Backbone as a chain_set.jsonl record, in Angstrom:
{"seq": "LWAFPRVDSLAIGIASKHGKRKNYKVMKERLLRFIERYYPGMSKTISVRGAYIPFFSAKDIQDMPICSRNWALIGDAASFVEPISGEGIYYTIYSAEILAQCILEKELALYQQLCMKHFGKNLVKASQVFKYFYQAEFMEIMIQMAEVSLLARRIISGMISGSLDYLSWKSRFRKEFFKILGDFIFNANITIKKEIVTNLFKLSPKYYGLFSRNKIS", "coords": {"N": [[-30.162, 95.083, 151.367], [-33.256, 94.781, 150.139], [-35.697, 94.972, 147.293], [-39.246, 94.44, 146.5], [-41.39, 95.075, 143.699], [-44.72, 96.251, 143.832], [-48.171, 96.007, 142.561], [-49.435, 98.193, 143.227], [-47.713, 99.407, 145.213], [-44.672, 99.466, 146.773], [-42.424, 96.985, 148.195], [-40.04, 97.351, 150.578], [-37.142, 96.104, 152.134], [-35.006, 94.928, 154.589], [-31.97, 92.851, 155.228], [-30.312, 91.038, 157.779], [-27.845, 89.415, 159.431], [-27.921, 89.407, 161.851], [-29.871, 88.695, 164.083], [-31.119, 89.091, 166.72], [-33.233, 90.357, 168.899], [-32.835, 93.052, 170.064], [-31.33, 94.21, 168.213], [-33.412, 95.056, 166.494], [-34.535, 97.606, 166.515], [-32.279, 99.219, 165.837], [-32.217, 98.244, 163.401], [-34.599, 98.817, 161.926], [-34.537, 101.754, 162.05], [-32.316, 102.267, 160.36], [-33.45, 101.329, 157.751], [-35.703, 103.126, 157.402], [-34.129, 105.454, 157.164], [-32.973, 105.028, 154.973], [-35.063, 104.761, 153.079], [-36.239, 107.311, 153.342], [-34.065, 108.766, 152.497], [-33.856, 107.962, 149.618], [-36.485, 108.205, 148.483], [-38.136, 110.526, 149.667], [-40.371, 111.733, 152.083], [-41.904, 109.113, 151.896], [-41.237, 107.432, 154.032], [-42.949, 108.105, 155.898], [-45.528, 106.949, 155.398], [-45.266, 104.313, 155.326], [-45.645, 101.132, 156.432], [-44.301, 98.866, 158.818], [-43.116, 95.999, 159.037], [-41.945, 92.62, 159.815], [-40.327, 89.547, 159.823], [-38.554, 86.722, 161.185], [-35.898, 84.833, 159.63], [-35.379, 81.557, 159.529], [-32.312, 80.108, 159.942], [-30.39, 77.29, 159.59], [-28.099, 74.87, 160.951], [-25.436, 73.164, 159.232], [-25.675, 70.185, 160.026], [-28.376, 70.039, 161.182], [-29.641, 70.467, 158.891], [-29.131, 68.019, 157.713], [-29.993, 66.094, 159.605], [-32.322, 66.528, 160.885], [-35.535, 65.428, 161.257], [-38.1, 65.445, 158.727], [-40.303, 64.531, 158.258], [-43.008, 61.976, 158.592], [-45.212, 59.359, 159.481], [-47.769, 60.378, 158.847], [-47.399, 62.991, 158.51], [-45.72, 66.042, 157.205], [-42.915, 68.436, 156.478], [-42.432, 71.598, 154.851], [-40.332, 74.133, 152.97], [-39.099, 76.822, 155.05], [-39.724, 75.381, 157.388], [-39.017, 73.069, 157.227], [-36.221, 73.436, 157.249], [-35.377, 74.429, 155.015], [-33.885, 76.914, 153.902], [-31.629, 79.024, 152.154], [-28.626, 79.936, 153.42], [-26.679, 81.864, 152.855], [-27.905, 83.736, 151.045], [-30.201, 84.083, 152.035], [-32.554, 83.191, 150.772], [-35.696, 81.658, 150.26], [-38.111, 80.997, 149.022], [-37.755, 79.709, 146.651], [-37.149, 77.144, 147.473], [-39.314, 76.344, 149.041], [-41.345, 75.924, 147.47], [-40.375, 74.045, 145.651], [-39.767, 71.874, 147.548], [-42.345, 71.427, 147.935], [-43.369, 70.582, 145.649], [-42.157, 68.276, 145.51], [-43.07, 66.994, 147.563], [-45.73, 66.611, 146.974], [-45.851, 64.983, 144.952], [-44.572, 62.567, 145.993], [-46.847, 62.28, 147.899], [-48.796, 61.484, 145.956], [-47.69, 59.257, 144.762], [-47.687, 57.493, 147.101], [-45.417, 57.464, 148.758], [-44.392, 58.391, 151.081], [-42.246, 58.242, 152.638], [-40.013, 58.367, 151.235], [-39.537, 61.201, 150.829], [-37.931, 63.0, 152.43], [-35.065, 62.138, 151.657], [-35.457, 62.435, 148.816], [-35.689, 65.051, 148.733], [-33.123, 65.866, 149.647], [-31.082, 64.852, 147.768], [-31.972, 66.242, 145.7], [-31.724, 69.097, 146.288], [-30.728, 69.662, 148.806], [-28.402, 68.803, 149.511], [-26.672, 70.902, 148.417], [-27.611, 73.079, 150.019], [-26.631, 72.209, 152.518], [-23.741, 72.485, 151.934], [-23.835, 75.119, 151.728], [-24.51, 76.118, 153.883], [-22.192, 75.429, 155.349], [-20.079, 77.233, 154.289], [-20.999, 79.51, 154.942], [-19.969, 80.921, 157.274], [-17.559, 81.767, 156.476], [-18.12, 83.377, 154.585], [-19.12, 86.231, 154.487], [-17.245, 87.643, 155.817], [-15.196, 90.683, 156.002], [-12.856, 91.205, 154.831], [-12.542, 89.021, 153.021], [-15.227, 89.34, 151.43], [-14.264, 91.889, 150.33], [-12.347, 91.158, 148.716], [-13.584, 89.499, 146.67], [-15.164, 91.514, 145.496], [-13.483, 93.066, 144.59], [-11.851, 91.489, 142.728], [-13.866, 90.685, 141.029], [-14.343, 93.146, 139.632], [-12.015, 93.449, 138.226], [-11.908, 91.162, 136.674], [-13.683, 89.389, 134.259], [-14.301, 86.773, 134.306], [-14.296, 86.145, 137.147], [-16.452, 87.651, 137.951], [-18.451, 86.188, 136.68], [-18.385, 83.909, 137.909], [-18.854, 84.484, 140.608], [-21.552, 86.172, 140.303], [-22.889, 83.903, 139.743], [-22.853, 82.259, 141.819], [-24.34, 84.174, 143.571], [-26.611, 84.515, 142.331], [-27.633, 81.864, 142.228], [-27.576, 80.112, 140.083], [-25.179, 78.755, 140.011], [-24.273, 76.283, 141.614], [-23.173, 75.458, 145.543], [-21.692, 73.366, 145.424], [-20.327, 72.788, 143.126], [-19.063, 75.277, 142.74], [-16.237, 75.63, 143.379], [-14.734, 74.042, 142.042], [-15.196, 74.948, 139.483], [-14.014, 77.399, 139.895], [-11.174, 76.671, 140.335], [-10.827, 75.479, 137.883], [-10.765, 77.811, 136.394], [-8.596, 79.241, 137.441], [-6.11, 80.166, 136.681], [-6.701, 81.826, 134.36], [-8.197, 83.814, 135.678], [-6.224, 85.038, 137.385], [-4.387, 85.847, 135.689], [-6.034, 88.095, 134.49], [-6.017, 89.257, 137.011], [-3.357, 90.173, 137.047], [-2.867, 91.579, 134.819], [-5.064, 93.177, 134.585], [-5.663, 94.584, 136.649], [-5.192, 97.685, 138.776], [-2.329, 99.073, 140.486], [-3.024, 99.844, 143.005], [-5.546, 98.511, 143.625], [-4.089, 95.99, 143.352], [-2.459, 95.934, 145.576], [-4.292, 96.153, 147.501], [-5.665, 93.562, 147.379], [-3.522, 91.818, 147.806], [-3.065, 92.449, 150.503], [-5.619, 92.004, 151.745], [-5.566, 89.237, 151.366], [-3.462, 88.319, 152.924], [-4.519, 88.947, 155.543], [-6.481, 87.078, 155.809], [-7.772, 84.343, 157.459], [-5.927, 81.076, 157.672], [-7.868, 79.171, 157.702], [-9.538, 79.951, 155.666], [-8.387, 79.061, 153.156], [-9.419, 76.656, 152.996], [-11.69, 76.728, 151.675], [-10.949, 76.527, 149.045], [-9.516, 74.488, 148.9], [-9.552, 70.816, 147.957], [-10.733, 69.457, 149.759], [-13.291, 68.48, 151.908], [-15.192, 70.905, 153.722], [-15.98, 71.257, 157.079]], "CA": [[-31.524, 95.774, 150.932], [-34.11, 94.238, 148.936], [-37.098, 95.53, 147.087], [-40.157, 93.853, 145.775], [-42.546, 95.933, 143.43], [-46.024, 95.427, 143.608], [-48.996, 96.534, 141.725], [-49.902, 99.512, 144.087], [-46.802, 99.813, 146.246], [-43.355, 98.687, 146.885], [-41.919, 96.523, 149.443], [-38.586, 97.456, 150.629], [-36.572, 95.52, 153.11], [-33.472, 94.999, 155.028], [-31.839, 91.671, 155.91], [-29.101, 91.021, 158.563], [-27.6, 88.026, 160.219], [-28.147, 89.766, 163.329], [-31.26, 88.56, 164.097], [-31.727, 89.261, 167.883], [-34.661, 91.046, 169.315], [-32.249, 93.912, 170.504], [-31.372, 94.721, 166.876], [-34.663, 95.276, 165.417], [-34.608, 98.909, 166.373], [-31.554, 99.744, 165.117], [-32.224, 97.83, 161.833], [-35.796, 99.669, 161.518], [-34.307, 103.078, 161.642], [-31.531, 102.364, 159.182], [-34.199, 100.997, 156.806], [-36.283, 103.919, 157.405], [-33.155, 106.635, 156.644], [-32.575, 104.679, 153.365], [-36.464, 104.893, 152.327], [-36.211, 108.863, 153.308], [-33.071, 109.404, 151.456], [-34.469, 107.938, 148.323], [-37.929, 108.292, 148.527], [-38.594, 111.652, 150.341], [-41.674, 111.602, 152.528], [-42.371, 108.034, 152.056], [-40.9, 106.954, 155.343], [-44.026, 108.383, 157.198], [-46.49, 106.55, 155.152], [-45.154, 102.845, 155.19], [-46.065, 100.14, 157.633], [-43.303, 98.441, 159.013], [-43.561, 94.57, 159.441], [-40.987, 91.867, 159.676], [-40.016, 88.147, 160.26], [-37.168, 86.163, 161.208], [-35.671, 83.776, 158.777], [-34.484, 80.603, 160.37], [-30.975, 79.621, 159.473], [-29.977, 76.009, 160.244], [-26.633, 74.34, 160.507], [-25.418, 71.63, 158.274], [-26.012, 69.231, 160.782], [-29.623, 70.203, 161.177], [-30.09, 70.261, 157.506], [-29.027, 66.644, 157.214], [-30.145, 65.127, 160.41], [-33.705, 66.964, 161.413], [-36.743, 64.75, 160.717], [-38.792, 66.477, 158.147], [-41.511, 63.852, 157.54], [-43.317, 60.535, 159.187], [-46.384, 58.454, 158.866], [-48.768, 61.401, 158.232], [-47.13, 64.714, 158.467], [-44.265, 66.554, 156.65], [-42.511, 69.766, 156.627], [-41.766, 71.994, 153.489], [-39.687, 75.132, 153.242], [-38.554, 77.176, 156.434], [-40.234, 74.546, 158.503], [-38.107, 72.017, 157.208], [-35.099, 74.058, 157.351], [-34.818, 74.787, 153.404], [-33.722, 78.01, 153.632], [-30.306, 79.189, 151.585], [-28.512, 80.588, 154.648], [-25.972, 83.137, 152.328], [-28.794, 84.729, 150.197], [-31.654, 83.94, 152.647], [-33.78, 82.779, 149.618], [-36.545, 80.363, 150.789], [-39.378, 80.708, 148.08], [-37.605, 78.592, 146.032], [-37.054, 75.912, 147.967], [-40.58, 75.9, 149.432], [-41.966, 75.521, 145.84], [-39.571, 72.589, 144.909], [-40.176, 70.894, 148.176], [-43.819, 71.166, 147.922], [-43.756, 69.604, 144.386], [-41.668, 66.839, 145.546], [-44.219, 66.023, 148.61], [-47.054, 66.148, 146.154], [-45.365, 63.538, 144.193], [-44.502, 61.555, 147.221], [-48.089, 61.873, 148.222], [-49.558, 61.051, 144.719], [-47.214, 57.655, 144.716], [-47.807, 56.921, 148.412], [-44.063, 57.156, 149.235], [-43.951, 59.603, 151.724], [-40.977, 58.077, 153.477], [-38.77, 58.817, 150.269], [-39.618, 62.847, 150.88], [-36.677, 63.486, 152.998], [-34.217, 61.661, 150.868], [-35.247, 63.174, 147.739], [-35.057, 66.758, 149.187], [-31.46, 65.945, 149.948], [-30.798, 64.489, 146.717], [-32.291, 67.328, 144.331], [-31.128, 70.217, 146.763], [-30.45, 69.316, 150.184], [-26.518, 68.958, 149.819], [-26.27, 72.47, 148.362], [-27.717, 74.064, 151.228], [-25.633, 71.891, 153.54], [-22.576, 73.298, 151.586], [-23.901, 76.874, 151.844], [-24.523, 76.59, 155.613], [-20.659, 75.347, 155.738], [-19.199, 78.262, 153.861], [-21.472, 80.586, 155.501], [-19.067, 81.643, 158.498], [-16.172, 82.386, 155.759], [-18.624, 84.381, 153.244], [-19.269, 87.622, 154.89], [-15.794, 88.503, 156.534], [-14.909, 91.879, 155.336], [-11.653, 91.007, 153.708], [-13.224, 88.018, 151.677], [-15.918, 90.4, 150.659], [-13.503, 93.25, 149.582], [-11.677, 90.491, 147.716], [-14.523, 89.277, 145.687], [-15.473, 92.737, 144.968], [-12.118, 93.747, 143.602], [-11.671, 90.464, 141.611], [-14.768, 91.004, 139.916], [-14.064, 94.442, 138.986], [-10.953, 93.176, 137.072], [-12.051, 89.847, 135.983], [-14.946, 89.027, 133.776], [-14.71, 85.171, 134.819], [-14.651, 85.927, 138.502], [-17.808, 88.091, 137.882], [-19.564, 85.24, 136.369], [-18.575, 82.811, 139.184], [-19.75, 85.239, 141.826], [-22.884, 86.517, 140.062], [-23.671, 82.465, 139.78], [-23.144, 81.855, 143.456], [-25.539, 84.777, 144.371], [-28.133, 83.999, 141.766], [-28.087, 80.57, 142.306], [-27.248, 79.396, 138.784], [-23.984, 77.903, 140.232], [-24.513, 76.065, 143.023], [-22.251, 75.522, 146.353], [-21.047, 71.99, 145.352], [-19.69, 72.963, 141.863], [-18.287, 76.559, 142.196], [-14.873, 75.442, 143.802], [-14.173, 73.318, 140.717], [-15.197, 75.927, 138.725], [-12.833, 78.535, 140.456], [-10.011, 75.889, 140.251], [-10.249, 75.425, 136.441], [-10.654, 79.222, 135.758], [-7.864, 80.117, 138.332], [-5.085, 80.835, 136.011], [-7.234, 83.161, 133.796], [-8.291, 85.004, 136.707], [-5.125, 85.321, 137.887], [-3.905, 86.837, 134.44], [-7.023, 89.218, 134.967], [-5.61, 90.15, 138.275], [-2.124, 90.619, 136.753], [-2.548, 92.514, 133.725], [-6.009, 94.469, 134.44], [-5.78, 95.301, 138.18], [-4.089, 98.818, 138.942], [-1.458, 99.08, 141.617], [-3.81, 100.013, 144.424], [-6.185, 97.067, 143.73], [-3.453, 94.714, 143.728], [-2.019, 95.828, 147.067], [-5.545, 95.814, 148.637], [-6.174, 92.331, 147.184], [-2.884, 91.09, 148.544], [-3.362, 92.833, 151.941], [-6.606, 91.241, 152.37], [-5.47, 87.854, 151.488], [-2.758, 88.107, 154.133], [-5.446, 88.96, 156.799], [-7.582, 85.882, 155.754], [-7.435, 83.128, 158.534], [-5.578, 79.872, 156.955], [-9.043, 78.472, 157.259], [-10.349, 80.41, 154.253], [-7.907, 78.268, 151.983], [-9.966, 75.29, 152.898], [-12.682, 77.009, 150.721], [-10.716, 76.504, 147.579], [-8.784, 73.036, 148.611], [-10.386, 69.575, 147.573], [-11.153, 68.864, 151.134], [-14.745, 68.915, 152.504], [-15.344, 71.876, 154.612], [-16.718, 70.615, 158.383]], "C": [[-31.905, 95.129, 149.834], [-35.388, 94.997, 148.469], [-37.989, 94.704, 146.189], [-41.294, 94.938, 145.112], [-43.739, 95.186, 143.299], [-47.243, 96.272, 142.922], [-49.251, 98.12, 142.162], [-48.909, 99.944, 144.996], [-45.596, 98.911, 145.963], [-42.634, 98.326, 148.032], [-40.404, 96.593, 149.461], [-37.947, 96.909, 152.107], [-35.068, 95.385, 153.608], [-33.256, 93.621, 155.673], [-30.543, 91.747, 156.626], [-28.88, 89.766, 159.277], [-27.896, 88.318, 161.611], [-29.384, 89.698, 163.744], [-31.913, 88.745, 165.739], [-32.599, 90.524, 167.988], [-33.742, 92.712, 169.328], [-31.771, 94.79, 169.281], [-32.182, 95.374, 165.995], [-34.72, 96.796, 165.442], [-33.915, 99.7, 165.542], [-31.779, 99.563, 163.449], [-33.413, 98.602, 161.225], [-35.198, 101.086, 161.168], [-33.242, 103.298, 160.795], [-32.237, 102.349, 157.889], [-35.217, 102.369, 156.621], [-35.426, 105.692, 156.943], [-32.733, 106.241, 155.383], [-33.474, 105.051, 152.571], [-36.407, 106.604, 152.299], [-35.422, 109.517, 152.271], [-33.473, 109.324, 149.826], [-35.8, 108.14, 147.894], [-38.523, 109.307, 149.678], [-39.957, 111.447, 150.944], [-42.432, 110.354, 152.648], [-42.415, 107.261, 153.301], [-42.273, 106.946, 156.464], [-45.29, 107.791, 156.738], [-46.44, 105.085, 155.02], [-45.678, 102.212, 156.497], [-44.942, 99.254, 157.638], [-43.675, 97.031, 159.597], [-42.211, 93.835, 159.228], [-41.242, 90.52, 160.232], [-38.873, 87.657, 160.572], [-37.181, 85.112, 160.205], [-34.741, 82.68, 159.321], [-33.403, 80.014, 159.541], [-30.674, 78.365, 160.109], [-28.603, 75.806, 159.693], [-26.669, 73.395, 159.68], [-25.997, 70.419, 158.918], [-27.381, 69.068, 160.849], [-30.253, 69.826, 159.935], [-30.385, 68.71, 157.429], [-29.532, 65.748, 158.175], [-31.833, 65.566, 160.949], [-35.012, 66.217, 160.497], [-37.599, 65.566, 159.776], [-40.472, 65.993, 157.783], [-41.863, 62.476, 158.482], [-44.306, 60.219, 158.542], [-47.299, 59.333, 158.218], [-48.81, 62.649, 158.398], [-45.748, 64.868, 157.537], [-44.17, 67.801, 156.68], [-42.233, 70.259, 155.446], [-41.053, 73.576, 154.038], [-38.974, 75.659, 154.475], [-38.745, 76.347, 157.366], [-38.952, 73.684, 158.447], [-36.343, 72.365, 156.946], [-34.52, 74.234, 155.847], [-34.443, 76.247, 153.262], [-31.823, 78.43, 152.928], [-29.692, 80.428, 152.502], [-27.275, 81.992, 154.2], [-26.802, 84.1, 151.946], [-30.023, 84.847, 151.031], [-32.937, 83.684, 151.87], [-34.367, 81.448, 150.357], [-37.955, 80.204, 149.972], [-39.269, 79.839, 147.314], [-37.797, 77.092, 146.379], [-38.362, 75.657, 148.642], [-41.412, 75.191, 148.588], [-41.33, 74.128, 145.628], [-40.014, 71.5, 146.046], [-41.491, 70.44, 148.345], [-44.209, 70.449, 146.795], [-43.271, 68.506, 144.728], [-42.455, 65.939, 146.584], [-45.252, 65.849, 148.005], [-46.84, 65.01, 145.508], [-45.333, 62.472, 144.948], [-45.84, 60.965, 147.672], [-49.046, 60.869, 147.431], [-49.136, 59.303, 144.765], [-47.144, 57.202, 145.822], [-46.453, 56.523, 148.93], [-43.613, 58.441, 150.081], [-42.697, 59.568, 152.489], [-39.916, 58.568, 152.601], [-38.74, 60.302, 150.338], [-38.562, 63.152, 151.163], [-35.409, 63.122, 151.963], [-34.037, 62.328, 149.471], [-34.955, 64.712, 147.78], [-33.7, 66.678, 149.327], [-30.941, 65.798, 148.859], [-30.957, 65.86, 145.555], [-31.807, 68.823, 145.084], [-30.731, 70.583, 148.065], [-28.821, 69.472, 150.382], [-26.043, 70.259, 149.364], [-26.483, 73.417, 149.524], [-26.86, 73.484, 152.473], [-24.138, 72.571, 152.89], [-22.677, 74.844, 152.011], [-23.957, 77.061, 153.208], [-22.731, 76.263, 156.092], [-19.778, 76.224, 155.398], [-19.751, 79.433, 154.426], [-20.522, 81.533, 156.401], [-17.956, 82.33, 157.88], [-17.138, 83.513, 154.921], [-18.72, 85.769, 153.795], [-18.358, 88.287, 155.876], [-15.628, 89.434, 155.569], [-13.98, 91.645, 154.429], [-12.157, 89.923, 152.482], [-14.034, 88.656, 150.872], [-15.166, 91.061, 149.815], [-12.716, 92.209, 148.407], [-12.378, 90.141, 146.302], [-14.859, 90.477, 144.87], [-14.547, 93.378, 144.028], [-11.723, 92.792, 142.561], [-12.63, 90.503, 140.471], [-14.747, 92.391, 138.902], [-13.084, 94.427, 137.61], [-11.134, 92.165, 136.421], [-13.319, 89.361, 135.49], [-15.25, 87.457, 134.398], [-14.917, 85.288, 136.244], [-15.805, 86.717, 138.582], [-18.742, 87.054, 137.655], [-19.822, 84.307, 137.317], [-19.26, 83.597, 140.471], [-21.163, 85.542, 141.502], [-23.656, 85.047, 140.043], [-23.92, 82.202, 140.936], [-24.402, 82.771, 144.026], [-26.801, 84.35, 143.51], [-28.658, 82.614, 141.779], [-27.976, 79.575, 141.222], [-25.781, 78.46, 139.134], [-23.955, 77.748, 141.649], [-23.251, 75.716, 143.945], [-21.312, 74.336, 145.967], [-20.117, 72.151, 144.011], [-18.622, 74.425, 141.795], [-16.672, 76.352, 142.683], [-13.96, 75.026, 142.643], [-14.187, 74.172, 139.641], [-14.285, 77.174, 138.721], [-11.399, 77.702, 140.097], [-9.543, 75.79, 138.77], [-10.19, 76.609, 135.725], [-9.308, 80.028, 136.633], [-6.873, 80.712, 137.525], [-5.416, 81.898, 135.14], [-7.724, 84.012, 134.416], [-7.31, 85.764, 137.207], [-4.327, 86.229, 136.747], [-4.947, 87.936, 134.291], [-6.355, 90.088, 135.787], [-4.322, 90.727, 137.801], [-2.105, 91.958, 135.846], [-3.918, 93.668, 133.862], [-6.15, 95.113, 135.667], [-4.898, 96.525, 138.075], [-3.376, 98.428, 140.218], [-2.267, 98.99, 142.779], [-4.616, 98.861, 144.626], [-5.287, 95.995, 144.186], [-2.935, 94.788, 145.11], [-2.948, 95.737, 147.825], [-5.707, 94.538, 148.573], [-5.107, 91.367, 148.075], [-2.743, 91.298, 149.922], [-4.319, 92.082, 152.389], [-6.436, 89.868, 152.542], [-4.633, 87.612, 152.582], [-3.542, 88.15, 155.658], [-6.379, 87.905, 156.971], [-6.878, 84.879, 156.853], [-6.873, 81.992, 157.613], [-6.743, 78.826, 156.676], [-9.827, 78.629, 155.941], [-9.946, 79.755, 153.118], [-8.423, 76.966, 151.849], [-11.173, 75.358, 151.746], [-12.241, 76.748, 149.153], [-9.899, 75.158, 147.436], [-9.945, 71.99, 148.07], [-10.989, 68.916, 148.856], [-12.319, 69.323, 151.586], [-14.482, 69.962, 153.58], [-16.316, 71.254, 155.98], [-16.981, 71.79, 158.898]], "O": [[-31.243, 94.9, 148.822], [-36.061, 95.607, 149.3], [-37.505, 94.275, 145.141], [-42.014, 95.587, 145.871], [-43.917, 94.04, 142.885], [-46.971, 97.469, 142.83], [-49.23, 99.06, 141.368], [-49.214, 100.939, 145.654], [-45.517, 97.948, 145.2], [-42.228, 99.178, 148.823], [-39.656, 96.071, 148.634], [-38.378, 97.406, 153.147], [-34.105, 95.764, 152.942], [-34.061, 93.172, 156.489], [-29.667, 92.472, 156.154], [-29.849, 89.129, 159.691], [-28.098, 87.425, 162.435], [-30.036, 90.741, 163.769], [-33.113, 88.543, 165.927], [-32.586, 91.492, 167.228], [-34.129, 93.521, 168.485], [-31.828, 96.017, 169.369], [-31.867, 96.058, 165.022], [-34.962, 97.324, 164.357], [-34.354, 100.551, 164.769], [-31.599, 100.383, 162.549], [-33.285, 99.034, 160.079], [-35.378, 101.536, 160.036], [-33.087, 104.453, 160.396], [-31.886, 103.097, 156.976], [-35.482, 102.591, 155.439], [-35.981, 106.72, 156.556], [-32.137, 107.051, 154.674], [-33.193, 105.589, 151.5], [-36.538, 107.152, 151.204], [-35.745, 110.393, 151.469], [-33.437, 110.246, 149.011], [-36.007, 108.228, 146.684], [-39.318, 108.88, 150.515], [-40.762, 110.916, 150.178], [-43.454, 110.321, 153.333], [-43.373, 106.563, 153.635], [-42.544, 106.198, 157.403], [-46.254, 107.978, 157.481], [-47.462, 104.519, 154.629], [-46.072, 102.865, 157.463], [-44.545, 98.833, 156.551], [-44.459, 96.934, 160.541], [-41.371, 94.375, 158.508], [-42.188, 90.301, 160.99], [-37.946, 88.33, 160.122], [-38.218, 84.526, 159.893], [-33.541, 82.862, 159.529], [-33.673, 79.454, 158.478], [-30.713, 78.402, 161.339], [-28.061, 76.206, 158.662], [-27.692, 72.793, 159.353], [-26.782, 69.705, 158.294], [-27.769, 67.931, 160.582], [-31.2, 69.043, 159.852], [-31.477, 68.203, 157.175], [-29.604, 64.574, 157.811], [-32.472, 64.635, 161.44], [-35.313, 66.461, 159.328], [-37.815, 66.666, 160.284], [-41.421, 66.623, 157.316], [-40.919, 61.961, 159.08], [-44.524, 60.53, 157.371], [-47.634, 59.085, 157.059], [-49.804, 63.375, 158.448], [-44.946, 63.975, 157.261], [-45.187, 68.462, 156.888], [-41.705, 69.427, 154.709], [-41.194, 74.057, 155.163], [-38.181, 74.863, 154.979], [-37.978, 76.432, 158.325], [-38.084, 73.588, 159.316], [-35.491, 71.583, 156.527], [-33.315, 74.172, 155.599], [-34.865, 76.74, 152.216], [-30.888, 77.896, 153.525], [-30.082, 81.592, 152.418], [-27.019, 82.906, 154.983], [-26.632, 85.252, 152.347], [-30.86, 85.697, 150.725], [-34.086, 83.914, 152.249], [-33.743, 80.514, 150.861], [-38.786, 79.353, 150.291], [-40.209, 79.094, 147.038], [-38.379, 76.183, 145.787], [-38.505, 74.451, 148.843], [-42.039, 74.159, 148.823], [-42.06, 73.156, 145.433], [-40.523, 70.431, 145.708], [-41.8, 69.335, 148.789], [-45.222, 69.749, 146.81], [-43.88, 67.524, 144.303], [-42.546, 64.711, 146.598], [-45.921, 64.883, 148.373], [-47.652, 64.085, 145.527], [-45.985, 61.467, 144.667], [-46.096, 59.771, 147.828], [-49.74, 59.935, 147.834], [-49.928, 58.362, 144.793], [-46.395, 56.225, 145.822], [-46.284, 55.43, 149.47], [-42.731, 59.256, 149.809], [-42.136, 60.572, 152.928], [-38.954, 59.153, 153.098], [-37.726, 60.752, 149.806], [-37.912, 63.671, 150.256], [-34.817, 64.101, 151.51], [-32.964, 62.696, 148.991], [-34.207, 65.378, 147.064], [-33.101, 67.712, 149.03], [-30.1, 66.674, 148.659], [-30.094, 66.261, 144.774], [-31.512, 69.713, 144.287], [-30.427, 71.736, 148.371], [-28.219, 70.128, 151.232], [-25.039, 70.734, 149.894], [-25.72, 74.31, 149.893], [-26.448, 74.254, 153.34], [-23.495, 73.234, 153.704], [-21.796, 75.554, 152.497], [-23.498, 78.079, 153.726], [-22.179, 76.825, 157.039], [-18.696, 76.228, 155.984], [-19.03, 80.431, 154.439], [-20.396, 82.74, 156.195], [-17.389, 83.274, 158.431], [-16.598, 84.597, 154.699], [-18.043, 86.507, 153.08], [-18.64, 89.251, 156.587], [-15.852, 89.168, 154.388], [-14.217, 91.854, 153.239], [-12.1, 90.117, 151.267], [-13.787, 88.673, 149.666], [-15.308, 90.905, 148.603], [-12.568, 92.623, 147.258], [-11.945, 90.387, 145.177], [-14.83, 90.424, 143.64], [-14.776, 94.022, 143.004], [-11.261, 93.244, 141.513], [-12.344, 90.392, 139.278], [-15.081, 92.503, 137.723], [-13.188, 94.99, 136.52], [-10.475, 92.115, 135.382], [-14.086, 88.891, 136.33], [-16.333, 87.116, 134.874], [-15.76, 84.513, 136.695], [-16.389, 86.394, 139.616], [-19.765, 86.974, 138.335], [-20.928, 83.873, 137.638], [-20.162, 83.113, 141.155], [-22.013, 85.22, 142.332], [-24.861, 84.985, 140.286], [-25.064, 81.905, 141.281], [-25.283, 82.308, 144.751], [-27.836, 83.908, 144.008], [-29.786, 82.252, 141.447], [-28.233, 78.382, 141.385], [-25.466, 77.517, 138.407], [-23.741, 78.547, 142.56], [-22.193, 75.639, 143.321], [-20.121, 74.448, 146.257], [-19.083, 71.484, 144.01], [-17.678, 74.586, 141.022], [-15.894, 77.149, 142.158], [-12.847, 75.461, 142.345], [-13.237, 74.174, 138.859], [-13.918, 77.8, 137.727], [-10.543, 78.361, 139.506], [-8.383, 75.93, 138.38], [-9.687, 76.642, 134.602], [-9.078, 81.228, 136.48], [-6.757, 81.927, 137.684], [-4.648, 82.855, 135.038], [-7.807, 85.122, 133.891], [-7.428, 86.963, 137.456], [-3.716, 87.249, 137.063], [-4.405, 88.93, 133.806], [-6.098, 91.271, 135.561], [-4.137, 91.887, 138.169], [-1.535, 93.027, 136.065], [-3.858, 94.793, 133.364], [-6.752, 96.185, 135.73], [-3.907, 96.464, 137.347], [-3.814, 97.529, 140.936], [-2.151, 98.014, 143.519], [-4.488, 98.202, 145.658], [-5.529, 95.236, 145.125], [-2.957, 93.773, 145.807], [-2.713, 95.26, 148.935], [-5.936, 94.034, 149.672], [-5.475, 90.458, 148.819], [-2.304, 90.366, 150.597], [-4.091, 91.418, 153.4], [-6.907, 89.244, 153.493], [-4.977, 86.677, 153.306], [-3.202, 87.517, 156.657], [-7.015, 87.741, 158.012], [-5.667, 84.722, 157.008], [-7.504, 81.971, 156.556], [-6.737, 77.939, 155.823], [-10.505, 77.803, 155.33], [-10.687, 79.686, 152.138], [-8.111, 76.198, 150.939], [-11.55, 74.397, 151.075], [-13.04, 76.764, 148.217], [-9.594, 74.68, 146.343], [-11.088, 72.364, 147.809], [-11.677, 67.895, 148.818], [-12.469, 70.54, 151.698], [-13.501, 69.804, 154.307], [-17.423, 70.796, 155.697], [-17.576, 71.874, 159.972]]}, "num_chains": 1, "name": "protein.A"}
């Protein structure tokens, strides 16, 4: 769920990777129940609107042409959406700034290359780890580790906020691994330890590629 306060209203929304139309009714009902629970009576006065956020594969982000001789795409249309958080406004503004500079300098052909240089590689990496990120066991481990380790909280919050990009979070994790392990050993109670260990064994071996030095494909 997300909420954007406005001058005379509050925009509340729900995001889900289940973007098929058959799920729209279920998601709408869930949102209305949430609003009615926390803002009684408001669900009867709101207007329900929505749009699909396009998520692209790593290959699409790398290979899809986003400009030519007399045209260019920015933002969502250019595949610039962060697939884990759904963030797109930042990349729309950033790509527009790059495009404007390319137009001013009459170097439109460099637009795609510059976008990939400044933020495209991070989107590619996010697209690659997306399939791992929202699995229940992995999410539970992150939440549990954040509860017992300040360093884990900083890494996770950095990933979510965007201050720590997906190209560098693995190296940050490896650097702090033994400190985080120490937090787990000394700060976690026996219940949390059992839950984390159980979830680790449930994870597919593919997950450990997230923390290896090899590239994820």
